[in-house]
């Protein structure tokens, strides 16, 4: 008699992906400047550790929030008792205003249309349960975050059909790629319920262009399907660019409060912009009342604690703090990203031009022995076990071109990042040297063979001439 469910006994979770296997290897041998200087440096984890000092300073100045007090009086009992799944109104209001601030106050968010969830993982899965039946499909542009194979499919039974994007145009979404993905789903007899994108992109570290966003909205309008825009990196856009949300496009196209707007849903989290993944704060924003109602009920399975909501409502309500934080966060991200790019260039390595996120999409195709995903995995193993850097291979992100890797830069100190680049440079130089020696040896052998053949031909030819000359 079978005692465990198929979900338990199958490997559909995706834990055997090289993305997760790299984490496991890091955990066996983690780098530490003092205790383990030869360990593996974690560059496969998209954490934002650059602005903890700002948050810790705020906490020191606002002891009531961290101490669960209000006007100097303890509200521990009030927060410790049962809270329903709608969440604290003051927190949802503060979160909505923070989301507006990130978008330059060009769009507004109604707190009543926000559903709280235990992180974006829970939020995305909840939307899958709300929008798709088991066996229905969502289209996702490649490369995409490896965890989506778990988040969107494992428990919901939904399917993912890739929208294949190419390095020839910077991995941007095109109309032909959208049409091909939709047609592929039809060939597989899958009902397409929507498209899910990350904006800014994980793993590319780029924002979707207005052209792409307009294309997506027009496409879901024509096909009568949904669009989920995962915008958890919206506050990480650095440089002179402003983040452009799908909500901006709906406003520009005068589609607010229309049937189309009811099929556009935004996912947000404080894990990346504030660097608080351990707090488990995610959110769904939807204009569809039925989605909001159902998702709110489902949130019972992954609530955000009242204590967390109380603390963060105080922090996000401090407009002076949020304004300073967002500006400083962008400055520090830009500096750290430039440090990574400069280190890569010093090693003879290029990357996709990026303007957001906590990582770069790095081109190591010139280090592949062959242009295959097998060669990519062999290179990844060498980088993990020999170079001692955990980076994420493009194949784990379903990239269609071997040799691309996601490399994170915001979860370590400047010194650790410098060391990582030093290790990579030494590996690239040693690889280039080996290849040069191998090429030189090959050329010498080839030249020797050519001379040997030429001498043989000369001798044969001379012998043939002798009888004629007699």
CSV table of C-alpha atoms in Angstrom, one decimal:
chain,number,residue,atom,x,y,z
A,1,UNK,CA,0.0,0.0,0.0
A,2,UNK,CA,1.3,3.4,-1.0
A,3,UNK,CA,1.7,5.4,2.2
A,4,UNK,CA,3.0,8.8,0.8
A,5,UNK,CA,1.6,11.1,-1.8
A,6,UNK,CA,3.1,11.5,-5.3
A,7,UNK,CA,3.9,15.1,-4.4
A,8,UNK,CA,6.1,13.8,-1.6
A,9,UNK,CA,7.9,11.1,-3.5
A,10,UNK,CA,8.4,12.9,-6.8
A,11,UNK,CA,11.2,15.4,-7.6
A,12,UNK,CA,8.9,18.0,-9.1
A,13,UNK,CA,10.0,20.5,-6.4
A,14,UNK,CA,13.1,21.2,-8.5
A,15,UNK,CA,15.6,20.8,-5.7
A,16,UNK,CA,17.9,18.9,-8.0
A,17,UNK,CA,18.5,22.0,-10.1
A,18,UNK,CA,22.1,23.3,-10.3
A,19,UNK,CA,20.7,26.5,-8.8
A,20,UNK,CA,19.9,24.8,-5.5
A,21,UNK,CA,22.8,22.3,-5.7
A,22,UNK,CA,25.2,25.3,-5.7
A,23,UNK,CA,23.7,26.4,-2.4
A,24,UNK,CA,24.2,23.0,-1.0
A,25,UNK,CA,27.9,23.0,-1.9
A,26,UNK,CA,28.3,26.4,-0.5
A,27,UNK,CA,26.8,25.4,2.8
A,28,UNK,CA,29.2,22.5,3.1
A,29,UNK,CA,32.2,24.8,2.7
A,30,UNK,CA,31.2,28.5,3.3
A,31,UNK,CA,33.8,31.2,2.9
A,32,UNK,CA,34.8,33.1,6.0
A,33,UNK,CA,37.5,35.7,6.0
A,34,UNK,CA,39.0,34.3,9.3
A,35,UNK,CA,37.7,30.8,9.8
A,36,UNK,CA,37.6,29.5,6.3
A,37,UNK,CA,39.4,31.8,3.8
A,38,UNK,CA,39.6,29.1,1.2
A,39,UNK,CA,35.9,28.4,1.3
A,40,UNK,CA,33.2,28.9,-1.4
A,41,UNK,CA,32.0,32.5,-1.8
A,42,UNK,CA,28.2,32.7,-2.2
A,43,UNK,CA,27.4,34.6,-5.4
A,44,UNK,CA,24.2,32.6,-6.1
A,45,UNK,CA,22.0,34.3,-3.5
A,46,UNK,CA,20.2,37.5,-4.4
A,47,UNK,CA,20.2,39.2,-1.0
A,48,UNK,CA,20.6,43.0,-0.4
A,49,UNK,CA,22.9,43.5,2.5
A,50,UNK,CA,24.1,47.0,1.6
A,51,UNK,CA,21.8,49.2,3.8
A,52,UNK,CA,21.4,47.4,7.1
A,53,UNK,CA,23.1,50.2,8.8
A,54,UNK,CA,20.3,52.6,7.8
A,55,UNK,CA,17.6,50.3,9.2
A,56,UNK,CA,19.5,49.6,12.4
A,57,UNK,CA,20.0,53.3,12.9
A,58,UNK,CA,16.3,53.9,12.5
A,59,UNK,CA,15.5,51.1,15.0
A,60,UNK,CA,17.9,52.7,17.5
A,61,UNK,CA,16.0,56.0,17.2
A,62,UNK,CA,12.6,54.4,17.3
A,63,UNK,CA,12.7,51.9,20.2
A,64,UNK,CA,8.9,51.8,20.6
A,65,UNK,CA,8.5,50.1,17.2
A,66,UNK,CA,11.1,47.4,17.9
A,67,UNK,CA,9.9,47.1,21.5
A,68,UNK,CA,6.3,46.6,20.5
A,69,UNK,CA,5.2,49.8,22.3
A,70,UNK,CA,2.9,52.6,21.4
A,71,UNK,CA,3.4,56.0,23.0
A,72,UNK,CA,5.7,54.3,25.5
A,73,UNK,CA,3.1,51.7,26.5
A,74,UNK,CA,3.4,48.0,25.7
A,75,UNK,CA,1.0,46.6,23.1
A,76,UNK,CA,2.6,43.2,23.2
A,77,UNK,CA,-0.7,41.5,24.3
A,78,UNK,CA,-2.7,43.2,21.6
A,79,UNK,CA,-0.2,42.0,18.9
A,80,UNK,CA,0.2,38.5,20.4
A,81,UNK,CA,-3.5,37.7,20.3
A,82,UNK,CA,-5.4,36.5,17.2
A,83,UNK,CA,-5.4,38.7,14.1
A,84,UNK,CA,-7.5,37.9,11.1
A,85,UNK,CA,-6.1,37.4,7.6
A,86,UNK,CA,-6.8,40.8,6.3
A,87,UNK,CA,-3.7,42.3,8.0
A,88,UNK,CA,-3.2,45.5,10.0
A,89,UNK,CA,-4.9,48.4,8.1
A,90,UNK,CA,-2.0,50.8,9.1
A,91,UNK,CA,0.6,48.4,7.6
A,92,UNK,CA,-1.3,47.9,4.3
A,93,UNK,CA,-1.7,51.7,4.0
A,94,UNK,CA,2.1,52.2,4.7
A,95,UNK,CA,3.0,49.5,2.2
A,96,UNK,CA,0.7,51.0,-0.5
A,97,UNK,CA,2.3,54.4,0.0
A,98,UNK,CA,5.8,52.9,-0.2
A,99,UNK,CA,5.0,51.2,-3.5
A,100,UNK,CA,3.7,54.5,-4.8
A,101,UNK,CA,6.9,56.2,-3.7
A,102,UNK,CA,9.1,53.7,-5.6
A,103,UNK,CA,7.1,54.5,-8.7
A,104,UNK,CA,7.5,58.3,-8.3
A,105,UNK,CA,3.9,58.7,-7.1
A,106,UNK,CA,2.8,58.5,-10.7
A,107,UNK,CA,0.3,55.7,-9.8
A,108,UNK,CA,-1.7,54.9,-6.7
A,109,UNK,CA,-2.4,51.7,-4.9
A,110,UNK,CA,-5.6,51.1,-2.9
A,111,UNK,CA,-4.7,49.3,0.4
A,112,UNK,CA,-8.0,47.4,0.2
A,113,UNK,CA,-6.8,45.7,-3.0
A,114,UNK,CA,-3.6,44.4,-1.3
A,115,UNK,CA,-3.4,40.9,0.0
A,116,UNK,CA,-0.5,40.1,2.3
A,117,UNK,CA,1.5,36.9,2.0
A,118,UNK,CA,4.5,35.3,3.5
A,119,UNK,CA,6.9,36.5,0.8
A,120,UNK,CA,6.7,36.7,-3.0
A,121,UNK,CA,7.0,32.9,-3.2
A,122,UNK,CA,3.6,32.6,-1.4
A,123,UNK,CA,2.1,35.5,-3.3
A,124,UNK,CA,3.0,34.0,-6.7
A,125,UNK,CA,1.7,30.6,-5.8
A,126,UNK,CA,-1.5,32.0,-4.4
A,127,UNK,CA,-2.1,33.8,-7.7
A,128,UNK,CA,-1.6,30.5,-9.6
A,129,UNK,CA,-4.2,28.9,-7.4
A,130,UNK,CA,-6.6,31.8,-8.1
A,131,UNK,CA,-6.0,32.0,-11.9
A,132,UNK,CA,-5.2,28.5,-13.2
A,133,UNK,CA,-6.5,25.0,-13.0
A,134,UNK,CA,-4.1,22.1,-12.8
A,135,UNK,CA,-2.7,21.6,-16.3
A,136,UNK,CA,-3.3,25.2,-17.4
A,137,UNK,CA,-0.2,27.1,-18.5
A,138,UNK,CA,1.5,30.5,-17.9
A,139,UNK,CA,4.0,31.9,-20.4
A,140,UNK,CA,7.4,33.1,-18.9
A,141,UNK,CA,10.2,34.8,-20.8
A,142,UNK,CA,13.6,33.2,-20.6
A,143,UNK,CA,15.8,33.3,-18.8
A,144,UNK,CA,13.7,33.3,-15.6
A,145,UNK,CA,14.2,32.8,-11.9
A,146,UNK,CA,14.8,29.1,-11.2
A,147,UNK,CA,12.5,29.0,-8.2
A,148,UNK,CA,9.5,29.6,-10.4
A,149,UNK,CA,9.6,25.9,-11.3
A,150,UNK,CA,8.8,25.3,-7.7
A,151,UNK,CA,6.7,28.3,-6.8
A,152,UNK,CA,4.3,28.2,-9.8
A,153,UNK,CA,4.1,24.5,-10.6
A,154,UNK,CA,4.9,22.2,-7.6
A,155,UNK,CA,1.7,22.4,-5.6
A,156,UNK,CA,-0.7,24.1,-8.1
A,157,UNK,CA,-0.2,21.6,-11.0
A,158,UNK,CA,0.1,24.6,-13.4
A,159,UNK,CA,2.6,24.4,-16.3
A,160,UNK,CA,5.2,26.8,-17.6
A,161,UNK,CA,5.7,27.4,-21.3
A,162,UNK,CA,8.9,29.4,-22.1
A,163,UNK,CA,8.9,32.6,-24.2
A,164,UNK,CA,12.3,32.1,-25.8
A,165,UNK,CA,14.4,35.3,-25.7
A,166,UNK,CA,17.8,35.8,-27.3
A,167,UNK,CA,21.1,37.6,-26.5
A,168,UNK,CA,20.9,39.1,-30.0
A,169,UNK,CA,18.6,41.9,-28.7
A,170,UNK,CA,19.6,41.8,-25.0
A,171,UNK,CA,17.0,39.1,-24.2
A,172,UNK,CA,14.1,41.5,-24.8
A,173,UNK,CA,10.6,40.1,-25.4
A,174,UNK,CA,9.4,40.2,-29.0
A,175,UNK,CA,5.9,39.8,-30.5
A,176,UNK,CA,7.1,36.8,-32.5
A,177,UNK,CA,8.5,35.1,-29.4
A,178,UNK,CA,5.1,35.6,-27.6
A,179,UNK,CA,3.2,34.2,-30.6
A,180,UNK,CA,5.5,31.2,-30.8
A,181,UNK,CA,5.2,30.4,-27.1
A,182,UNK,CA,1.4,30.7,-27.3
A,183,UNK,CA,1.3,28.4,-30.3
A,184,UNK,CA,3.6,25.9,-28.6
A,185,UNK,CA,1.2,25.7,-25.7
A,186,UNK,CA,-1.7,25.1,-28.0
A,187,UNK,CA,0.3,22.3,-29.7
A,188,UNK,CA,0.8,20.8,-26.2
A,189,UNK,CA,-2.9,21.0,-25.7
A,190,UNK,CA,-2.4,23.5,-22.8
A,191,UNK,CA,-4.8,26.2,-22.0
A,192,UNK,CA,-2.9,29.5,-21.6
A,193,UNK,CA,-4.2,31.5,-18.6
A,194,UNK,CA,-1.6,34.2,-18.6
A,195,UNK,CA,1.9,35.6,-18.7
A,196,UNK,CA,4.2,36.1,-15.8
A,197,UNK,CA,7.2,38.5,-15.9
A,198,UNK,CA,9.7,39.8,-13.4
A,199,UNK,CA,10.3,43.5,-13.8
A,200,UNK,CA,13.1,44.3,-13.2
A,201,UNK,CA,14.2,41.0,-14.5
A,202,UNK,CA,15.7,38.2,-12.4
A,203,UNK,CA,18.2,37.1,-13.6
A,204,UNK,CA,19.0,39.8,-16.2
A,205,UNK,CA,19.2,42.8,-13.9
A,206,UNK,CA,17.3,44.9,-16.5
A,207,UNK,CA,14.0,46.7,-16.5
A,208,UNK,CA,11.3,45.8,-19.1
A,209,UNK,CA,11.1,48.6,-21.7
A,210,UNK,CA,7.9,50.5,-22.3
A,211,UNK,CA,7.8,48.8,-25.7
A,212,UNK,CA,7.8,45.4,-24.0
A,213,UNK,CA,5.2,46.4,-21.4
A,214,UNK,CA,2.9,47.8,-24.1
A,215,UNK,CA,3.4,44.6,-26.1
A,216,UNK,CA,2.5,42.5,-23.1
A,217,UNK,CA,-0.6,44.5,-22.3
A,218,UNK,CA,-1.8,44.4,-25.9
A,219,UNK,CA,-1.1,40.7,-26.1
A,220,UNK,CA,-3.1,39.7,-23.0
A,221,UNK,CA,-5.9,42.1,-24.2
A,222,UNK,CA,-6.1,40.3,-27.5
A,223,UNK,CA,-5.9,36.8,-26.0
A,224,UNK,CA,-8.2,37.6,-23.0
A,225,UNK,CA,-5.6,36.2,-20.5
A,226,UNK,CA,-3.9,37.5,-17.3
A,227,UNK,CA,-0.6,39.3,-16.7
A,228,UNK,CA,1.3,38.9,-13.5
A,229,UNK,CA,4.1,41.4,-13.0
A,230,UNK,CA,6.5,40.4,-10.3
A,231,UNK,CA,8.0,43.7,-9.2
A,232,UNK,CA,9.9,42.8,-6.1
A,233,UNK,CA,13.1,44.5,-7.4
A,234,UNK,CA,11.3,47.8,-8.3
A,235,UNK,CA,13.3,49.7,-5.7
A,236,UNK,CA,16.7,48.5,-6.9
A,237,UNK,CA,16.7,50.5,-10.2
A,238,UNK,CA,19.9,52.5,-10.1
A,239,UNK,CA,21.4,55.2,-12.3
A,240,UNK,CA,19.3,57.8,-14.0
A,241,UNK,CA,16.5,55.5,-15.1
A,242,UNK,CA,13.1,55.5,-13.4
A,243,UNK,CA,11.3,52.2,-12.7
A,244,UNK,CA,8.4,51.8,-15.1
A,245,UNK,CA,5.7,49.5,-13.7
A,246,UNK,CA,2.9,47.8,-15.6
A,247,UNK,CA,0.6,50.1,-13.6
A,248,UNK,CA,2.2,53.0,-15.4
A,249,UNK,CA,1.3,51.5,-18.7
A,250,UNK,CA,-2.3,50.8,-17.7
A,251,UNK,CA,-2.5,54.5,-16.8
A,252,UNK,CA,-0.9,55.7,-20.0
A,253,UNK,CA,-3.2,53.5,-22.1
A,254,UNK,CA,-6.2,54.7,-20.1
A,255,UNK,CA,-7.0,51.1,-19.1
A,256,UNK,CA,-7.5,51.8,-15.3
A,257,UNK,CA,-10.8,50.5,-14.0
A,258,UNK,CA,-11.4,48.4,-17.1
A,259,UNK,CA,-11.8,44.7,-17.7
A,260,UNK,CA,-8.2,44.5,-18.8
A,261,UNK,CA,-7.0,46.1,-15.5
A,262,UNK,CA,-8.8,43.3,-13.7
A,263,UNK,CA,-6.5,40.8,-15.4
A,264,UNK,CA,-3.3,42.6,-14.5
A,265,UNK,CA,-1.8,41.7,-11.1
A,266,UNK,CA,1.3,42.9,-9.3
A,267,UNK,CA,3.4,41.0,-6.8
A,268,UNK,CA,5.6,42.8,-4.4
A,269,UNK,CA,7.9,42.0,-1.4
A,270,UNK,CA,10.2,43.7,1.0
A,271,UNK,CA,12.8,41.0,0.6
A,272,UNK,CA,14.9,42.8,-2.0
A,273,UNK,CA,14.3,46.5,-1.8
A,274,UNK,CA,14.6,46.6,2.0
A,275,UNK,CA,16.8,43.4,2.3
A,276,UNK,CA,14.4,41.7,4.7
A,277,UNK,CA,13.8,38.2,3.3
A,278,UNK,CA,13.7,36.8,6.8
A,279,UNK,CA,10.7,38.9,7.7
A,280,UNK,CA,8.6,37.1,5.0
A,281,UNK,CA,6.6,40.0,3.8
A,282,UNK,CA,5.0,39.7,0.4
A,283,UNK,CA,1.9,41.2,-1.3
A,284,UNK,CA,-0.5,40.7,-4.2
A,285,UNK,CA,-2.2,43.8,-5.7
A,286,UNK,CA,-5.2,43.1,-7.9
A,287,UNK,CA,-8.1,45.1,-9.3
A,288,UNK,CA,-10.3,42.0,-9.4
A,289,UNK,CA,-12.4,41.8,-6.3
A,290,UNK,CA,-12.9,38.0,-6.6
A,291,UNK,CA,-9.1,37.5,-6.8
A,292,UNK,CA,-8.6,39.7,-3.8
A,293,UNK,CA,-11.3,37.9,-1.8
A,294,UNK,CA,-10.0,34.4,-2.6
A,295,UNK,CA,-6.4,35.3,-2.2
A,296,UNK,CA,-7.1,36.8,1.2
A,297,UNK,CA,-8.8,33.6,2.4
A,298,UNK,CA,-5.8,31.6,1.0
A,299,UNK,CA,-3.4,33.8,2.9
A,300,UNK,CA,-4.4,31.9,6.1
A,301,UNK,CA,-1.8,29.4,5.0
A,302,UNK,CA,1.0,32.0,5.0
A,303,UNK,CA,0.3,35.0,7.2
A,304,UNK,CA,2.7,37.8,8.1
A,305,UNK,CA,2.9,38.1,11.8
A,306,UNK,CA,1.3,41.0,13.6
A,307,UNK,CA,4.6,41.9,15.2
A,308,UNK,CA,6.3,42.2,11.9
A,309,UNK,CA,3.4,44.3,10.4
A,310,UNK,CA,3.5,46.7,13.4
A,311,UNK,CA,7.2,47.2,13.2
A,312,UNK,CA,7.3,47.8,9.4
A,313,UNK,CA,4.2,50.0,9.4
A,314,UNK,CA,6.1,52.4,11.7
A,315,UNK,CA,9.2,52.2,9.5
A,316,UNK,CA,7.4,52.6,6.2
A,317,UNK,CA,5.3,55.5,7.6
A,318,UNK,CA,8.4,57.5,8.3
A,319,UNK,CA,8.6,59.3,4.9
A,320,UNK,CA,11.9,61.0,5.7
A,321,UNK,CA,13.5,57.6,6.3
A,322,UNK,CA,12.0,55.9,3.2
A,323,UNK,CA,13.1,58.7,0.9
A,324,UNK,CA,16.6,58.7,2.3
A,325,UNK,CA,16.8,54.9,2.2
A,326,UNK,CA,15.6,54.5,-1.4
A,327,UNK,CA,18.1,57.1,-2.6
A,328,UNK,CA,21.0,55.7,-0.6
A,329,UNK,CA,20.1,52.1,-1.6
A,330,UNK,CA,20.3,53.0,-5.3
A,331,UNK,CA,23.6,54.7,-4.9
A,332,UNK,CA,25.2,51.8,-3.1
A,333,UNK,CA,23.8,49.3,-5.5
A,334,UNK,CA,25.2,51.3,-8.4
A,335,UNK,CA,28.7,51.4,-6.8
A,336,UNK,CA,28.7,47.7,-6.0
A,337,UNK,CA,27.4,46.7,-9.5
A,338,UNK,CA,30.2,48.9,-11.0
A,339,UNK,CA,32.7,47.1,-8.8
A,340,UNK,CA,31.6,43.7,-10.1
A,341,UNK,CA,31.6,44.8,-13.7
A,342,UNK,CA,35.0,46.3,-13.4
A,343,UNK,CA,36.3,43.1,-11.8
A,344,UNK,CA,34.8,41.1,-14.6
A,345,UNK,CA,36.3,43.3,-17.3
A,346,UNK,CA,39.7,43.0,-15.6
A,347,UNK,CA,39.3,39.2,-16.0
A,348,UNK,CA,38.4,39.6,-19.7
A,349,UNK,CA,34.7,38.8,-19.0
A,350,UNK,CA,31.7,40.8,-20.2
A,351,UNK,CA,28.1,41.0,-19.0
A,352,UNK,CA,24.7,42.2,-20.1
A,353,UNK,CA,24.4,46.0,-19.5
A,354,UNK,CA,22.2,46.2,-16.4
A,355,UNK,CA,20.3,48.9,-14.5
A,356,UNK,CA,18.6,47.1,-11.6
A,357,UNK,CA,18.6,44.1,-9.3
A,358,UNK,CA,21.3,42.5,-7.1
A,359,UNK,CA,23.1,40.6,-9.9
A,360,UNK,CA,24.6,40.7,-13.3
A,361,UNK,CA,24.0,38.4,-16.3
A,362,UNK,CA,27.6,37.3,-17.1
A,363,UNK,CA,28.8,36.0,-20.4
A,364,UNK,CA,31.3,33.1,-20.0
A,365,UNK,CA,30.7,31.6,-23.4
A,366,UNK,CA,34.4,32.0,-24.4
A,367,UNK,CA,35.3,29.6,-21.5
A,368,UNK,CA,33.2,26.7,-22.8
A,369,UNK,CA,35.0,23.8,-24.4
A,370,UNK,CA,32.0,23.3,-26.7
A,371,UNK,CA,28.8,25.3,-27.3
A,372,UNK,CA,26.6,22.9,-25.3
A,373,UNK,CA,24.8,22.9,-22.0
A,374,UNK,CA,26.9,19.9,-21.0
A,375,UNK,CA,30.0,22.1,-21.3
A,376,UNK,CA,28.2,24.8,-19.3
A,377,UNK,CA,27.7,22.5,-16.4
A,378,UNK,CA,31.3,21.3,-16.6
A,379,UNK,CA,32.4,24.9,-16.4
A,380,UNK,CA,30.0,25.6,-13.5
A,381,UNK,CA,31.5,22.6,-11.6
A,382,UNK,CA,35.0,24.0,-12.1
A,383,UNK,CA,34.0,27.4,-10.9
A,384,UNK,CA,32.2,26.0,-7.8
A,385,UNK,CA,34.8,23.3,-6.8
A,386,UNK,CA,38.1,24.8,-8.1
A,387,UNK,CA,37.5,28.6,-8.2
A,388,UNK,CA,35.3,28.3,-5.1
A,389,UNK,CA,32.6,30.6,-6.3
A,390,UNK,CA,28.9,29.6,-6.3
A,391,UNK,CA,27.3,31.3,-9.3
A,392,UNK,CA,24.1,30.2,-11.1
A,393,UNK,CA,24.3,28.6,-14.6
A,394,UNK,CA,22.0,29.9,-17.3
A,395,UNK,CA,20.6,26.5,-17.9
A,396,UNK,CA,19.0,26.6,-14.4
A,397,UNK,CA,17.3,29.8,-15.5
A,398,UNK,CA,16.1,28.0,-18.8
A,399,UNK,CA,18.3,30.2,-20.9
A,400,UNK,CA,18.4,28.9,-24.5
A,401,UNK,CA,22.1,29.8,-25.0
A,402,UNK,CA,24.9,28.0,-23.1
A,403,UNK,CA,27.5,30.0,-21.3
A,404,UNK,CA,25.5,32.7,-19.4
A,405,UNK,CA,25.6,32.9,-15.6
A,406,UNK,CA,23.9,34.9,-12.9
A,407,UNK,CA,26.4,36.5,-10.5
A,408,UNK,CA,25.1,38.3,-7.3
A,409,UNK,CA,27.0,41.2,-5.8
A,410,UNK,CA,25.0,42.7,-2.9
A,411,UNK,CA,25.2,39.9,-0.4
A,412,UNK,CA,28.9,40.4,0.6
A,413,UNK,CA,31.5,42.9,1.6
A,414,UNK,CA,33.6,44.9,-0.9
A,415,UNK,CA,36.6,42.9,0.2
A,416,UNK,CA,34.9,39.6,-0.4
A,417,UNK,CA,33.8,40.7,-3.9
A,418,UNK,CA,37.3,41.8,-4.7
A,419,UNK,CA,38.6,38.4,-3.6
A,420,UNK,CA,35.9,36.7,-5.8
A,421,UNK,CA,37.0,38.7,-8.8
A,422,UNK,CA,40.7,37.9,-8.1
A,423,UNK,CA,39.9,34.2,-8.0
A,424,UNK,CA,37.9,34.4,-11.3
A,425,UNK,CA,40.7,36.4,-13.0
A,426,UNK,CA,43.3,33.8,-12.0
A,427,UNK,CA,41.1,31.0,-13.4
A,428,UNK,CA,40.4,32.8,-16.7
A,429,UNK,CA,44.1,33.5,-17.1
A,430,UNK,CA,45.1,29.9,-16.4
A,431,UNK,CA,42.5,28.7,-18.8
A,432,UNK,CA,43.6,31.0,-21.5
A,433,UNK,CA,47.2,29.9,-20.9
A,434,UNK,CA,46.3,26.2,-21.1
A,435,UNK,CA,44.4,26.8,-24.3
A,436,UNK,CA,47.3,28.9,-25.8
A,437,UNK,CA,49.8,26.1,-25.0
A,438,UNK,CA,47.4,23.5,-26.4
A,439,UNK,CA,46.8,25.6,-29.6
A,440,UNK,CA,50.6,26.1,-30.0
A,441,UNK,CA,51.3,22.4,-29.6
A,442,UNK,CA,48.6,21.6,-32.1
A,443,UNK,CA,50.0,24.1,-34.6
A,444,UNK,CA,53.5,22.7,-34.2
A,445,UNK,CA,52.3,19.1,-34.7
A,446,UNK,CA,50.3,20.3,-37.7
A,447,UNK,CA,53.3,22.1,-39.1
A,448,UNK,CA,55.6,19.1,-38.5
A,449,UNK,CA,53.1,16.8,-40.3
A,450,UNK,CA,52.9,19.3,-43.2
A,451,UNK,CA,56.7,19.4,-43.6
A,452,UNK,CA,57.0,15.6,-43.3
A,453,UNK,CA,54.3,15.2,-46.0
A,454,UNK,CA,56.0,17.8,-48.2
A,455,UNK,CA,59.5,16.1,-47.9
A,456,UNK,CA,57.9,12.7,-48.7
A,457,UNK,CA,56.2,14.2,-51.8
A,458,UNK,CA,59.5,15.8,-52.8
A,459,UNK,CA,61.4,12.6,-52.6
A,460,UNK,CA,58.8,10.6,-54.5
A,461,UNK,CA,58.7,13.3,-57.1
A,462,UNK,CA,62.5,13.4,-57.5
A,463,UNK,CA,62.7,9.6,-57.8
A,464,UNK,CA,60.0,9.6,-60.5
A,465,UNK,CA,62.0,12.2,-62.5
A,466,UNK,CA,65.3,10.3,-62.6
A,467,UNK,CA,64.4,7.6,-65.2
A,468,UNK,CA,63.1,10.3,-67.6
A,469,UNK,CA,66.3,12.2,-67.3
A,470,UNK,CA,68.4,9.2,-68.2
